Tab-separated table of C-alpha atoms and ligand atoms in Angstrom:
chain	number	residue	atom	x	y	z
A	1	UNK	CA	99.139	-51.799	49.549
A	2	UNK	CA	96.669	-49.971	47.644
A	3	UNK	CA	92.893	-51.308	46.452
A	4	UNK	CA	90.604	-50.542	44.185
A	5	UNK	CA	87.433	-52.084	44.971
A	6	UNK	CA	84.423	-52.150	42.482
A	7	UNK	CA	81.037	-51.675	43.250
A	8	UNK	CA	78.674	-48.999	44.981
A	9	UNK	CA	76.625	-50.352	47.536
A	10	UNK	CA	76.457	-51.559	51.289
A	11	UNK	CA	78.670	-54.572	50.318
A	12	UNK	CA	80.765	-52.430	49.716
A	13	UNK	CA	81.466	-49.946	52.232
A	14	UNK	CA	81.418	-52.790	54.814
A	15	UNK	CA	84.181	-54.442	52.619
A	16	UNK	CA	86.238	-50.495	52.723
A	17	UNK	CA	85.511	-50.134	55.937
A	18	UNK	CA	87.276	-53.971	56.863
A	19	UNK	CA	89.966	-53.084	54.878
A	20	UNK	CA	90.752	-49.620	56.651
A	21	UNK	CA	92.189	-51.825	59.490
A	22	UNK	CA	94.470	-54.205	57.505
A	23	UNK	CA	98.084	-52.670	58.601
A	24	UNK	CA	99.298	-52.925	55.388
A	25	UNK	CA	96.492	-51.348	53.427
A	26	UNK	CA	97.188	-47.342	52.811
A	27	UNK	CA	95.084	-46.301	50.134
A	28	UNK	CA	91.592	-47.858	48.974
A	29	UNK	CA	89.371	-46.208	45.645
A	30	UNK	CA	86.592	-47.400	44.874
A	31	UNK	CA	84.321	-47.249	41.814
A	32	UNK	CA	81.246	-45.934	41.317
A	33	UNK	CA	81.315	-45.584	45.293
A	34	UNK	CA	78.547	-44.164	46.802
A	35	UNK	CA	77.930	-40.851	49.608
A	36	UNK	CA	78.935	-42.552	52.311
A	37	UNK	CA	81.814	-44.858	51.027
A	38	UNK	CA	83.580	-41.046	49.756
A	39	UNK	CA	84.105	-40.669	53.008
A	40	UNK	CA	85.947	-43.732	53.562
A	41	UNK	CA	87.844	-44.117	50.001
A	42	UNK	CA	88.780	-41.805	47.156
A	43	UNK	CA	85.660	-42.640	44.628
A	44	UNK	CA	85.841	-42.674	40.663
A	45	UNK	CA	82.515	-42.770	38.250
A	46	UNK	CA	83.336	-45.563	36.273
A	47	UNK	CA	80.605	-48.125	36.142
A	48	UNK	CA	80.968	-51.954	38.217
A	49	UNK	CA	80.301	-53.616	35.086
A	50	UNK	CA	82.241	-51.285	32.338
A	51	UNK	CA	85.607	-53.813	32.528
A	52	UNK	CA	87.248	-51.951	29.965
A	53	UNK	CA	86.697	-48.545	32.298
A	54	UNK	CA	87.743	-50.452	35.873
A	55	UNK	CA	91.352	-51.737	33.768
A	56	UNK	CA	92.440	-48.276	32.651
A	57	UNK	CA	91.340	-46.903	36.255
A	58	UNK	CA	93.198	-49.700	37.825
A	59	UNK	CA	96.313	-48.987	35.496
A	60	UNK	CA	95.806	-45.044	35.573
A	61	UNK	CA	95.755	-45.450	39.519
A	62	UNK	CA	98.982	-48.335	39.520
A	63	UNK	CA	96.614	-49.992	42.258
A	64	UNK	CA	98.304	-53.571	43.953
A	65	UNK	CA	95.111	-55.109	43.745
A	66	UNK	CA	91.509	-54.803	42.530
A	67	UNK	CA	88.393	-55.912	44.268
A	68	UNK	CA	85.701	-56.995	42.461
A	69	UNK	CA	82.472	-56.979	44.883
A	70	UNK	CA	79.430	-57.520	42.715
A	71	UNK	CA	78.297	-60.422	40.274
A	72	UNK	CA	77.643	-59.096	37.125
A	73	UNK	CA	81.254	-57.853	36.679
A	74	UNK	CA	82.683	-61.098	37.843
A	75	UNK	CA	80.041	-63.313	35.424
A	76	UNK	CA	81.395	-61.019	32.656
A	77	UNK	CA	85.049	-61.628	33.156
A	78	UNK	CA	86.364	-58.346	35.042
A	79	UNK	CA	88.995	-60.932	36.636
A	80	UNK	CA	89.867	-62.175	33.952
A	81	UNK	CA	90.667	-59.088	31.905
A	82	UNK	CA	91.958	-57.718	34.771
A	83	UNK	CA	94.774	-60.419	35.224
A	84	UNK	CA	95.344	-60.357	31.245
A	85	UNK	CA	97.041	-56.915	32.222
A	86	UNK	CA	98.616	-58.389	35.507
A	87	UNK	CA	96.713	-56.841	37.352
A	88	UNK	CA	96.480	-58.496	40.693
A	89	UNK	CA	92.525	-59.098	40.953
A	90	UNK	CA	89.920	-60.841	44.277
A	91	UNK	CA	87.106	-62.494	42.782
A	92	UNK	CA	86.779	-65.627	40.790
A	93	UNK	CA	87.165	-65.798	36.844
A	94	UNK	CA	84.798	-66.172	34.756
A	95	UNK	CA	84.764	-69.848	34.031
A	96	UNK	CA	83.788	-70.271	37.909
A	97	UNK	CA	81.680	-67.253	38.358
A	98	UNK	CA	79.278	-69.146	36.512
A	99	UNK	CA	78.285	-70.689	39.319
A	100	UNK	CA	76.466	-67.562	39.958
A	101	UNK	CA	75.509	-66.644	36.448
A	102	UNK	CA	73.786	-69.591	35.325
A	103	UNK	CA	71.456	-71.873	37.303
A	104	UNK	CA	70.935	-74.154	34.850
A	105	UNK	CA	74.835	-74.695	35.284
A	106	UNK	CA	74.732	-74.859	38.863
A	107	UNK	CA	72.066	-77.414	39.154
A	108	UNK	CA	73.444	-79.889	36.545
A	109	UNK	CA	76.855	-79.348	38.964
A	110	UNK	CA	75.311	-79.972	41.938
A	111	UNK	CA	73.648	-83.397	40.451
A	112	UNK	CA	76.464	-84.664	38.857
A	113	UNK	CA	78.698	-84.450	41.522
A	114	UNK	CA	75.781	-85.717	44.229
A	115	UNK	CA	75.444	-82.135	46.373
A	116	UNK	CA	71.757	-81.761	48.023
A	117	UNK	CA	69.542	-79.895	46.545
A	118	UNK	CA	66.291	-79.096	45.487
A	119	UNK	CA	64.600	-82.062	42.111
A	120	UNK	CA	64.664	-79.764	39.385
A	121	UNK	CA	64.141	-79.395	35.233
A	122	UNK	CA	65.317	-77.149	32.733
A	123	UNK	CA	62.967	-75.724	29.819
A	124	UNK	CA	63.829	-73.853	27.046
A	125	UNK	CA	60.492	-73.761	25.290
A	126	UNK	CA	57.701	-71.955	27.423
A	127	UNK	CA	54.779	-74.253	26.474
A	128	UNK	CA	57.265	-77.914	27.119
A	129	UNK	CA	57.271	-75.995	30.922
A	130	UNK	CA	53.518	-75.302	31.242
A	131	UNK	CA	52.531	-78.635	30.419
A	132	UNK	CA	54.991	-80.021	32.800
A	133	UNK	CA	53.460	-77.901	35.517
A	134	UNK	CA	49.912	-78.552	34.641
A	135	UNK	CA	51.106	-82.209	34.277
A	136	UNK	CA	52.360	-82.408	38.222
A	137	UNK	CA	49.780	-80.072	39.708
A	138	UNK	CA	51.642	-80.046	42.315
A	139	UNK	CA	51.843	-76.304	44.223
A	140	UNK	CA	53.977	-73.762	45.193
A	141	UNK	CA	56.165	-74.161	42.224
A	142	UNK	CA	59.672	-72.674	42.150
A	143	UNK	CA	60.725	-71.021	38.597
A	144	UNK	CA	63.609	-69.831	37.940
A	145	UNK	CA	65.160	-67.657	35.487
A	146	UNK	CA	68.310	-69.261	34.379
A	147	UNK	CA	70.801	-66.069	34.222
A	148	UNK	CA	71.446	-62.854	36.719
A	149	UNK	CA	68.430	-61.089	37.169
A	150	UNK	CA	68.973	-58.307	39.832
A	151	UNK	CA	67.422	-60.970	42.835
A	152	UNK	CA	64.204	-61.091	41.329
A	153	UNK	CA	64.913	-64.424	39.095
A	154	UNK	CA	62.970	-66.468	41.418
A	155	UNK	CA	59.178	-67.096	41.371
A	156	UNK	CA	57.157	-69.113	43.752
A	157	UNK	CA	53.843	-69.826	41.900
A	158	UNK	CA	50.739	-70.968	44.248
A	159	UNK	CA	48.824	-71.888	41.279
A	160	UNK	CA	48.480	-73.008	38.012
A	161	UNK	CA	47.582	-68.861	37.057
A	162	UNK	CA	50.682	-67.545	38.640
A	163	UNK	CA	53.060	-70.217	37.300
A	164	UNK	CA	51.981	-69.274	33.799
A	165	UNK	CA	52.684	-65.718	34.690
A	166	UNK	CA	55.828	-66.212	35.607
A	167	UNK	CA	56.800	-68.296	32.909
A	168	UNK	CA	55.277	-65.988	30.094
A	169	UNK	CA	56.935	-63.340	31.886
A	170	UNK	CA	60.425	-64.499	31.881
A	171	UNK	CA	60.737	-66.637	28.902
A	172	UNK	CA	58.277	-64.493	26.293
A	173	UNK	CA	58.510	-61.035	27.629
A	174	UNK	CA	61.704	-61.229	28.580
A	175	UNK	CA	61.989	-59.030	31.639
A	176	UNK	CA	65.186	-60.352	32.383
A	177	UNK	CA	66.392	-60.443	28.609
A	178	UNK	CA	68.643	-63.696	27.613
A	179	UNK	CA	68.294	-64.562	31.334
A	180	UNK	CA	65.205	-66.276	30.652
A	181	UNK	CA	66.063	-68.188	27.656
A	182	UNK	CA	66.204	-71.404	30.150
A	183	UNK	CA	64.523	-72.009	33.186
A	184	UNK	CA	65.018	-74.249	35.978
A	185	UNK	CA	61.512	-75.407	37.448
A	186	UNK	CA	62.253	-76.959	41.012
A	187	UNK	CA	60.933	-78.875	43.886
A	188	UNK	CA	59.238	-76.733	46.978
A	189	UNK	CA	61.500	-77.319	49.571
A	190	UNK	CA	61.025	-76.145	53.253
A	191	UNK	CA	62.890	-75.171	56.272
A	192	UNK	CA	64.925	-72.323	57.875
A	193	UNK	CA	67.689	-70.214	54.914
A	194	UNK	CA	71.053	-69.903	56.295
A	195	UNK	CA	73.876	-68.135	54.337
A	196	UNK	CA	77.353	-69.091	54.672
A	197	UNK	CA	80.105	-67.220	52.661
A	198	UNK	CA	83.261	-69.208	52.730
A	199	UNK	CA	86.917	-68.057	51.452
A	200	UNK	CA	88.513	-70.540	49.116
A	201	UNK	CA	91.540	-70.308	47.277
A	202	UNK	CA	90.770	-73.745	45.370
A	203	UNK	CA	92.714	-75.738	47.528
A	204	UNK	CA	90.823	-75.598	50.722
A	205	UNK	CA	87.573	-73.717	51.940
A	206	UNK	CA	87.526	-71.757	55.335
A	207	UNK	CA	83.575	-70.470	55.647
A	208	UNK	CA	83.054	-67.707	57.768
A	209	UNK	CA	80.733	-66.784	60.595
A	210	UNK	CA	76.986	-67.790	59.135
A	211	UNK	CA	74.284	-65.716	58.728
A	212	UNK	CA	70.632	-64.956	57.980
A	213	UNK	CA	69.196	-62.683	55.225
A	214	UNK	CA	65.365	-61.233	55.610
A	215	UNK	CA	64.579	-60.881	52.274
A	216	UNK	CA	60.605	-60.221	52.160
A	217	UNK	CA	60.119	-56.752	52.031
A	218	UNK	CA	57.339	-56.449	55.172
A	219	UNK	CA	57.051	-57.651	58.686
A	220	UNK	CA	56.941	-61.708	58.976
A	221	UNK	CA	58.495	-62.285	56.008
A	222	UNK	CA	55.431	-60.884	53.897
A	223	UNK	CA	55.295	-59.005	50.542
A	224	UNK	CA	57.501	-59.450	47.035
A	225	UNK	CA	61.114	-60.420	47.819
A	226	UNK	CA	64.089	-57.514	48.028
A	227	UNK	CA	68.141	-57.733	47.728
A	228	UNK	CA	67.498	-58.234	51.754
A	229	UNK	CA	66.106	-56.022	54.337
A	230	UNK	CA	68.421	-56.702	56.765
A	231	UNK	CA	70.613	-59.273	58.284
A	232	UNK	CA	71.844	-61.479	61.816
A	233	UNK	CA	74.775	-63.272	62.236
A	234	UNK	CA	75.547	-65.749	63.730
A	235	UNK	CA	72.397	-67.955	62.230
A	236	UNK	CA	70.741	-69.335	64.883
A	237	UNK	CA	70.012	-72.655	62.955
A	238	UNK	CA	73.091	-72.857	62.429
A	239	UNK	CA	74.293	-75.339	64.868
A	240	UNK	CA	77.402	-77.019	64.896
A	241	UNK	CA	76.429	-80.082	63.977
A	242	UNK	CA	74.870	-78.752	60.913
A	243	UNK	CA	77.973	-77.014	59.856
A	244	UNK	CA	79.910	-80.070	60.182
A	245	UNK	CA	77.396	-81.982	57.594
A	246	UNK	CA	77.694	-78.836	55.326
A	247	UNK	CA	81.333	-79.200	55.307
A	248	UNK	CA	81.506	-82.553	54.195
A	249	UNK	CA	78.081	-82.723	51.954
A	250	UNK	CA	78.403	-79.092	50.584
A	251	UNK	CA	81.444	-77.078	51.246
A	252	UNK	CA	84.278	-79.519	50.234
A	253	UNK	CA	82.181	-81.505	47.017
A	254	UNK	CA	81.648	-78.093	45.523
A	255	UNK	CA	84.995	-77.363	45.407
A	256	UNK	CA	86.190	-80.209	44.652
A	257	UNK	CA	83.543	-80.322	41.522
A	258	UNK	CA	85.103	-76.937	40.414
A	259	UNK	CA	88.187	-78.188	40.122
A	260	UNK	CA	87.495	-81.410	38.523
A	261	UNK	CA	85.286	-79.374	35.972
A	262	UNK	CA	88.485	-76.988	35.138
A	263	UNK	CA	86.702	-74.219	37.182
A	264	UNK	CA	88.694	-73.351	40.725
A	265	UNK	CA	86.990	-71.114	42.327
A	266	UNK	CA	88.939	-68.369	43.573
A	267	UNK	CA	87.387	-65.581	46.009
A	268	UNK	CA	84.495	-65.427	48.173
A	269	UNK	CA	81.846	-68.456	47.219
A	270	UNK	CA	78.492	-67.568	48.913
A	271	UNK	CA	75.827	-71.138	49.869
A	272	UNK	CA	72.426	-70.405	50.084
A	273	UNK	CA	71.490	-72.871	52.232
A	274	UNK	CA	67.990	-74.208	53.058
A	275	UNK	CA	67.995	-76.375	56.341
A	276	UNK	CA	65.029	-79.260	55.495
A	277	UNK	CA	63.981	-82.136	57.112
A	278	UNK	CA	66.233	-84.102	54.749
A	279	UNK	CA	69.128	-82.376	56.158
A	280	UNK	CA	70.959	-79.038	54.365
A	281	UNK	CA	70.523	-78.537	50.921
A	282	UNK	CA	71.982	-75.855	48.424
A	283	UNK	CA	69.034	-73.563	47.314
A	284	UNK	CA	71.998	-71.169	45.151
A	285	UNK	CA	75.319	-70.651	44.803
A	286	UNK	CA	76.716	-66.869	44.977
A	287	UNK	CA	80.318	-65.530	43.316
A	288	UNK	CA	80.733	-62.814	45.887
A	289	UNK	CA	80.197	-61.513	49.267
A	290	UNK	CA	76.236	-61.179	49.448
A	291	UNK	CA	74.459	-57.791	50.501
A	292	UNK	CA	73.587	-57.632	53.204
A	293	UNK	CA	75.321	-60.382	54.676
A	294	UNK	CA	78.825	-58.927	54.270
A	295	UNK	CA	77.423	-56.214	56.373
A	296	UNK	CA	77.077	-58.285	59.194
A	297	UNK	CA	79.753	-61.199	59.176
A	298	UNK	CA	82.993	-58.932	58.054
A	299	UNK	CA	82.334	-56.898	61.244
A	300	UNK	CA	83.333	-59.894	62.988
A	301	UNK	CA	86.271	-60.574	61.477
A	302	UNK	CA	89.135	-60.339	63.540
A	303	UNK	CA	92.263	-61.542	61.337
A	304	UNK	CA	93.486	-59.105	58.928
A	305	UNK	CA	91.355	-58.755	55.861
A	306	UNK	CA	93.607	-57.939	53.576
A	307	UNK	CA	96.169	-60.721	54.580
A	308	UNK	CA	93.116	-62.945	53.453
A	309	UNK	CA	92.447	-61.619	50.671
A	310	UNK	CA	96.604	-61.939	49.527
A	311	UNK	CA	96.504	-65.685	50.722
A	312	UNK	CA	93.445	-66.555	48.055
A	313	UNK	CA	95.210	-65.001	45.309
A	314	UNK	CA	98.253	-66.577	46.355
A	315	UNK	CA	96.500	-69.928	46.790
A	316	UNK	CA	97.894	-70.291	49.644
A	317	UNK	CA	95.018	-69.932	52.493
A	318	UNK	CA	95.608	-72.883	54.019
A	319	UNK	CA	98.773	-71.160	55.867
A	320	UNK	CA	95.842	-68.352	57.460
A	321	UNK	CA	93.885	-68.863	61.003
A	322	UNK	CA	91.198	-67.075	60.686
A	323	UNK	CA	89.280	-65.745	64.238
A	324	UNK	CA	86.229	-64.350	64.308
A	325	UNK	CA	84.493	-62.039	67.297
A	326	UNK	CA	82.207	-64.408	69.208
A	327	UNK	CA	79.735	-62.213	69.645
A	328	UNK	CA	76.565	-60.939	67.135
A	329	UNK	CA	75.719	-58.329	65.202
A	330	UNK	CA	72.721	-57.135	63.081
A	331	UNK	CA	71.966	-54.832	60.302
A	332	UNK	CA	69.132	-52.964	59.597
A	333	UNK	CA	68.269	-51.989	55.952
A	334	UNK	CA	66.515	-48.923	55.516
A	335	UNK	CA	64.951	-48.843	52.467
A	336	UNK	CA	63.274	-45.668	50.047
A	337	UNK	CA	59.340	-45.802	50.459
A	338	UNK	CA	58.079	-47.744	47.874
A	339	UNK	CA	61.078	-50.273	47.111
A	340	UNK	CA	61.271	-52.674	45.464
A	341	UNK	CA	58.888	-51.171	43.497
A	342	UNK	CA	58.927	-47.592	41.848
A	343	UNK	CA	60.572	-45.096	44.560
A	344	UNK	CA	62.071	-41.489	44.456
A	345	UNK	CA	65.725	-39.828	44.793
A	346	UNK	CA	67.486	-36.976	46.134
A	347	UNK	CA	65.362	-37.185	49.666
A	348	UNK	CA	67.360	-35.388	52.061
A	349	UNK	CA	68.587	-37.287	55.109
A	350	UNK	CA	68.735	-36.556	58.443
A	351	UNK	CA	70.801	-37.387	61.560
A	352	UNK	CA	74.122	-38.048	60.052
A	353	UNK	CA	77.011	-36.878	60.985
A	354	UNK	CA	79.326	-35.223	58.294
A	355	UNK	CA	80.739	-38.838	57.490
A	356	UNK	CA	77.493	-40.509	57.406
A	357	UNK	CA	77.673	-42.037	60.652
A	358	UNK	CA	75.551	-42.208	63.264
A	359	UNK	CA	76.509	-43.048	67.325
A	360	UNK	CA	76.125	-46.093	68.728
A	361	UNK	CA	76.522	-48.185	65.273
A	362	UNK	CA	77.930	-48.230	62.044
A	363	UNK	CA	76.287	-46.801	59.253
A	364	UNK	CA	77.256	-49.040	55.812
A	365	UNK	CA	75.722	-46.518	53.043
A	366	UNK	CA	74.058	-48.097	50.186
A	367	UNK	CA	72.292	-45.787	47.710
A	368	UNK	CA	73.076	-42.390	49.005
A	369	UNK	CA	75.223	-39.716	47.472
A	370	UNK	CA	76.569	-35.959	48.962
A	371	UNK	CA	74.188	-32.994	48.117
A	372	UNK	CA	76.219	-30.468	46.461
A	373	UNK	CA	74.751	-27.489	48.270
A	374	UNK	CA	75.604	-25.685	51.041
A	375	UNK	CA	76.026	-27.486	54.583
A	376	UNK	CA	76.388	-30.959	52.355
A	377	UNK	CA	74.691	-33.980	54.318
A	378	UNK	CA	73.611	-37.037	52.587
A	379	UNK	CA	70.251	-37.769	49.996
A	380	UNK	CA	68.820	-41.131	48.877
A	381	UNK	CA	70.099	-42.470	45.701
A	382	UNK	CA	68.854	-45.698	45.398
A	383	UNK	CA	66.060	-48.608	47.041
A	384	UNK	CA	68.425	-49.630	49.476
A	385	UNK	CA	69.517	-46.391	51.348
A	386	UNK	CA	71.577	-47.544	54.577
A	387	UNK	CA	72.848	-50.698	56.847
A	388	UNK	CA	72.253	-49.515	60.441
A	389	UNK	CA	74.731	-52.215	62.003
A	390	UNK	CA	75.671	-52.806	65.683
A	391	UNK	CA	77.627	-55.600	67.049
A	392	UNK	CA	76.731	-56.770	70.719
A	393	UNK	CA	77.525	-59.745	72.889
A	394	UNK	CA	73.895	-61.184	72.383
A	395	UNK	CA	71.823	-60.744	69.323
A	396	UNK	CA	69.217	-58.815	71.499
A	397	UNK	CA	71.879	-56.406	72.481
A	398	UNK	CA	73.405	-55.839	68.664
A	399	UNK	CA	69.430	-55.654	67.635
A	400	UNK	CA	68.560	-53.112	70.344
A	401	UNK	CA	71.572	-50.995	69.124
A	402	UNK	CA	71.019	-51.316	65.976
A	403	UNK	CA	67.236	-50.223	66.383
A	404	UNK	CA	68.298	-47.570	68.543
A	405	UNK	CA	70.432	-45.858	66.162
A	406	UNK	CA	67.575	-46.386	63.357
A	407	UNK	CA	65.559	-44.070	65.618
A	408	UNK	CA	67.731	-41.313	64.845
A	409	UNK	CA	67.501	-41.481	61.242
A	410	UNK	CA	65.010	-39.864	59.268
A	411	UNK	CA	64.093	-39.549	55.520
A	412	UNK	CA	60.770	-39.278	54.201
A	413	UNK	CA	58.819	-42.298	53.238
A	414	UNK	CA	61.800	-44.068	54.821
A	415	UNK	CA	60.812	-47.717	54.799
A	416	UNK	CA	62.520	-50.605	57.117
A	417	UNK	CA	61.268	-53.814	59.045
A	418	UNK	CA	61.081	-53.893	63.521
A	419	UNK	CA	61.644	-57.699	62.879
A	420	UNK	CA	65.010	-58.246	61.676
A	421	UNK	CA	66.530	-61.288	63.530
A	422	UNK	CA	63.271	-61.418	65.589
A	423	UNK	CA	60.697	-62.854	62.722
A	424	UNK	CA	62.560	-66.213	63.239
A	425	UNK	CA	62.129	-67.973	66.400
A	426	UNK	CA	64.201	-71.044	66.816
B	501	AMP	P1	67.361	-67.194	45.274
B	501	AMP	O1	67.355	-65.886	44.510
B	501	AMP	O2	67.757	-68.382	44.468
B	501	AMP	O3	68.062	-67.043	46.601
B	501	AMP	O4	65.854	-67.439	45.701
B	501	AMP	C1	65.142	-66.440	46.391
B	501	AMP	C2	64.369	-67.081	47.497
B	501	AMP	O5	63.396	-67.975	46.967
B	501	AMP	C3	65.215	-67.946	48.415
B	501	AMP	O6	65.861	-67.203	49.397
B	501	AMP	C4	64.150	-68.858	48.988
B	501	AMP	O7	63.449	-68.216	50.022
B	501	AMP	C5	63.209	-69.056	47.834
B	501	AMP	N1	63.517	-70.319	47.144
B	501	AMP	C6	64.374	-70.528	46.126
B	501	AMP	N2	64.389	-71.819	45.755
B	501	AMP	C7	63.504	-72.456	46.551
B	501	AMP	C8	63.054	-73.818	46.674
B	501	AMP	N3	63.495	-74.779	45.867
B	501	AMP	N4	62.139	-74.096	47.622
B	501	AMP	C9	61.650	-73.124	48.436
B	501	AMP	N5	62.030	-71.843	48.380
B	501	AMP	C10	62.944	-71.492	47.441
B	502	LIG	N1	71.444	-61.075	50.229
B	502	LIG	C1	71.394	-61.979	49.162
B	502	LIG	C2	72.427	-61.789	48.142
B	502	LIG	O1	73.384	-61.061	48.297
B	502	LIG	O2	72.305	-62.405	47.093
């Protein structure tokens, strides 16, 4: 089979790099790609979210199947215009991806059909939601922009000031355009985050190995939240018993609410779970493989991925055991000095090998491209530059290797936490 997966990031090479070991998979492209995936896969320039680009690609190319990877593409239909040319496509349609692409959606879902999660209300007009917060007083508030907004949707307000902020910010400025025309305004809920990504075909769900995101950008989860700074897996909070509730309180009722809404979700569904004293509740829904969690939980994945990924389009997933390694592994995000803020490009980086790699790990690239002069190596090209990920029996061990082989990378004003998987202490 051939692929043609969309998207440019560390998602994304971890999802090339899985699919280099499915027997039956003999050519992958991807598009836009980055440095290190062109060492993996035969990379094109088309944009993730130019749909009209990724079809004639996928037609010029005759591809068996196309992967779509990141959520704006999927909330704008890629799928669907993909499978208008029969074009065999992984992801979910639009009519489910907007799970992802609208909160307001996915909270009115997650009432009506009973799923935990966080009180909430939606506004539409800024001044309705400033009263309301002034009205409960009640602090830190959670606002949230309704629609896709690069990770940085969310705002926890301490005070009456900061709420106002945010809301000004979002619904008057506009910094995330017709994302903010509605916000959700939620309860403050507490307790460890656990991610679970789950395949589902509609017809049943099969989640995979959990894991944990760090997505402060400083030591002890301090400073203005990133895409993630580096992820564990398996979750340590994660217990069994908790993922038996999940299954029966979250998993199954949201797909079963898809379907009964005309929705089926089809793909990767991603639960961003918050473990409270109340038991687990959903704080979002994702339409894809998160980043940097795919970086952590597909290296674990033992059955072939590409089999999997044939099954959900088939709808037929239910026929697929799916093992996973029963060890851990970690990633390690290094990150451009200055992200998520401002940051520069085109640093030079060093202690790669010629395909990016490094010993004693695996190196998922994430905003890096090839220098064009002589001797080639690797710059940044983006806030998120690598995934420094090691598998190990323990988490200590994958962590130690993982650290170990972040030792021997070096850009300048490279950024990255010492606390992945160690901030937490169960
Ligand atoms: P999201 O982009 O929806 O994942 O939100 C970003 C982060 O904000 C989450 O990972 C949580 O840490 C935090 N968050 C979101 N909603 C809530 C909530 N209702 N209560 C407490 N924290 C929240
Ligand atoms: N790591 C969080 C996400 O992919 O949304």
């Amino acid at each position: 089979m051939t692929y043609l997966v969309v998207g440019g990031g560390g998602r994304e090479h971890a999802i090339i790099r899985k699919l280099r070991e499915s027997a039956g998979v003999d050519k992958i492209y991807c598009t836009p790609g980055n440095g290190g995936i062109s060492k993996d896969a035969e990379v094109f320039h088309v944009a993730a979210t130019d749909i009209d680009g990724v079809v004639a690609l996928a037609k010029k190319l005759a591809v068996d199947c196309v992967f779509v990877a990141p959520d704006d593409p999927l909330v704008e239909g890629m799928v669907d215009a993909l499978e208008a040319e029969g074009i065999r496509a992984f992801g979910p349609n639009k009519r489910a991806a907007i799970i992802e692409g609208s909160k307001v959606f996915s909270k009115d879902l997650m009432k009506r059909y009973g799923i935990p999660s966080a009180a909430y209300e939606v506004f539409n007009d800024p001044k309705e939601a400033l009263d309301y917060i002034a009205g409960r007083n009640s602090y830190p508030s959670v606002i949230k922009a309704d629609g896709l907004a690069l990770g940085k949707g969310v705002v926890i307000a301490e005070n009456f000031d900061e709420a106002k902020a945010a809301i000004h910010s979002i619904m008057e400025d506009k910094i995330f355009g017709n994302s903010g025309n509605n916000i959700v305004i939620e309860e403050f809920l507490t307790g460890p985050e656990v991610s679970v990504l789950a395949f589902t075909d509609g017809k049943c769900v099969k989640p995979m190995v959990s894991s944990m995101d760090h997505k402060r950008v400083f030591n002890g989860n301090l400073g203005p939240n990133t895409g993630g700074m580096g992820t564990i897996s398996p979750n340590p909070f994660y217990t069994d018993e908790v993922a038996k509730e999940c299954m029966e309180k979250i998993f199954i009722p949201t797909i079963n609410a898809m379907n009964t809404d005309g929705r089926t979700f089809k793909g990767c569904l991603y639960f961003g779970l918050m473990i409270t004293p109340d038991g687990p509740k959903v704080i979002e829904y994702n339409s894809r493989f998160g980043d940097p969690e795919a970086q952590v939980v597909l290296p674990r994945l033992k059955t072939d991925f590409s089999e999997i990924i044939q099954a959900i389009i088939d709808e037929r997933l239910s026929d697929i055991d799916i093992e996973w390694d029963d060890g851990a592994c970690a990633c390690v995000i290094m990150a451009s000095g200055g992200y998520p803020g401002k940051y520069d490009k085109g640093i030079p980086i060093e202690g790669l090998d010629k395909n990016g790699q490094v010993e004693g790990a695996t190196v998922y690239h994430a905003g890096t491209r090839c220098s064009e002069f002589a001797g080639g190596g690797f710059l940044t090209n983006g806030g998120r530059v690598l995934g420094v990920t090691a598998k190990g029996e323990t988490l200590d061990e994958a962590l130690d290797k993982a650290y170990a082989a972040v030792d021997k990378i070096k850009f300048k004003g490279a950024h990255f936490r010492t606390d992945i998987g160690r901030a937490y202490k169960k």
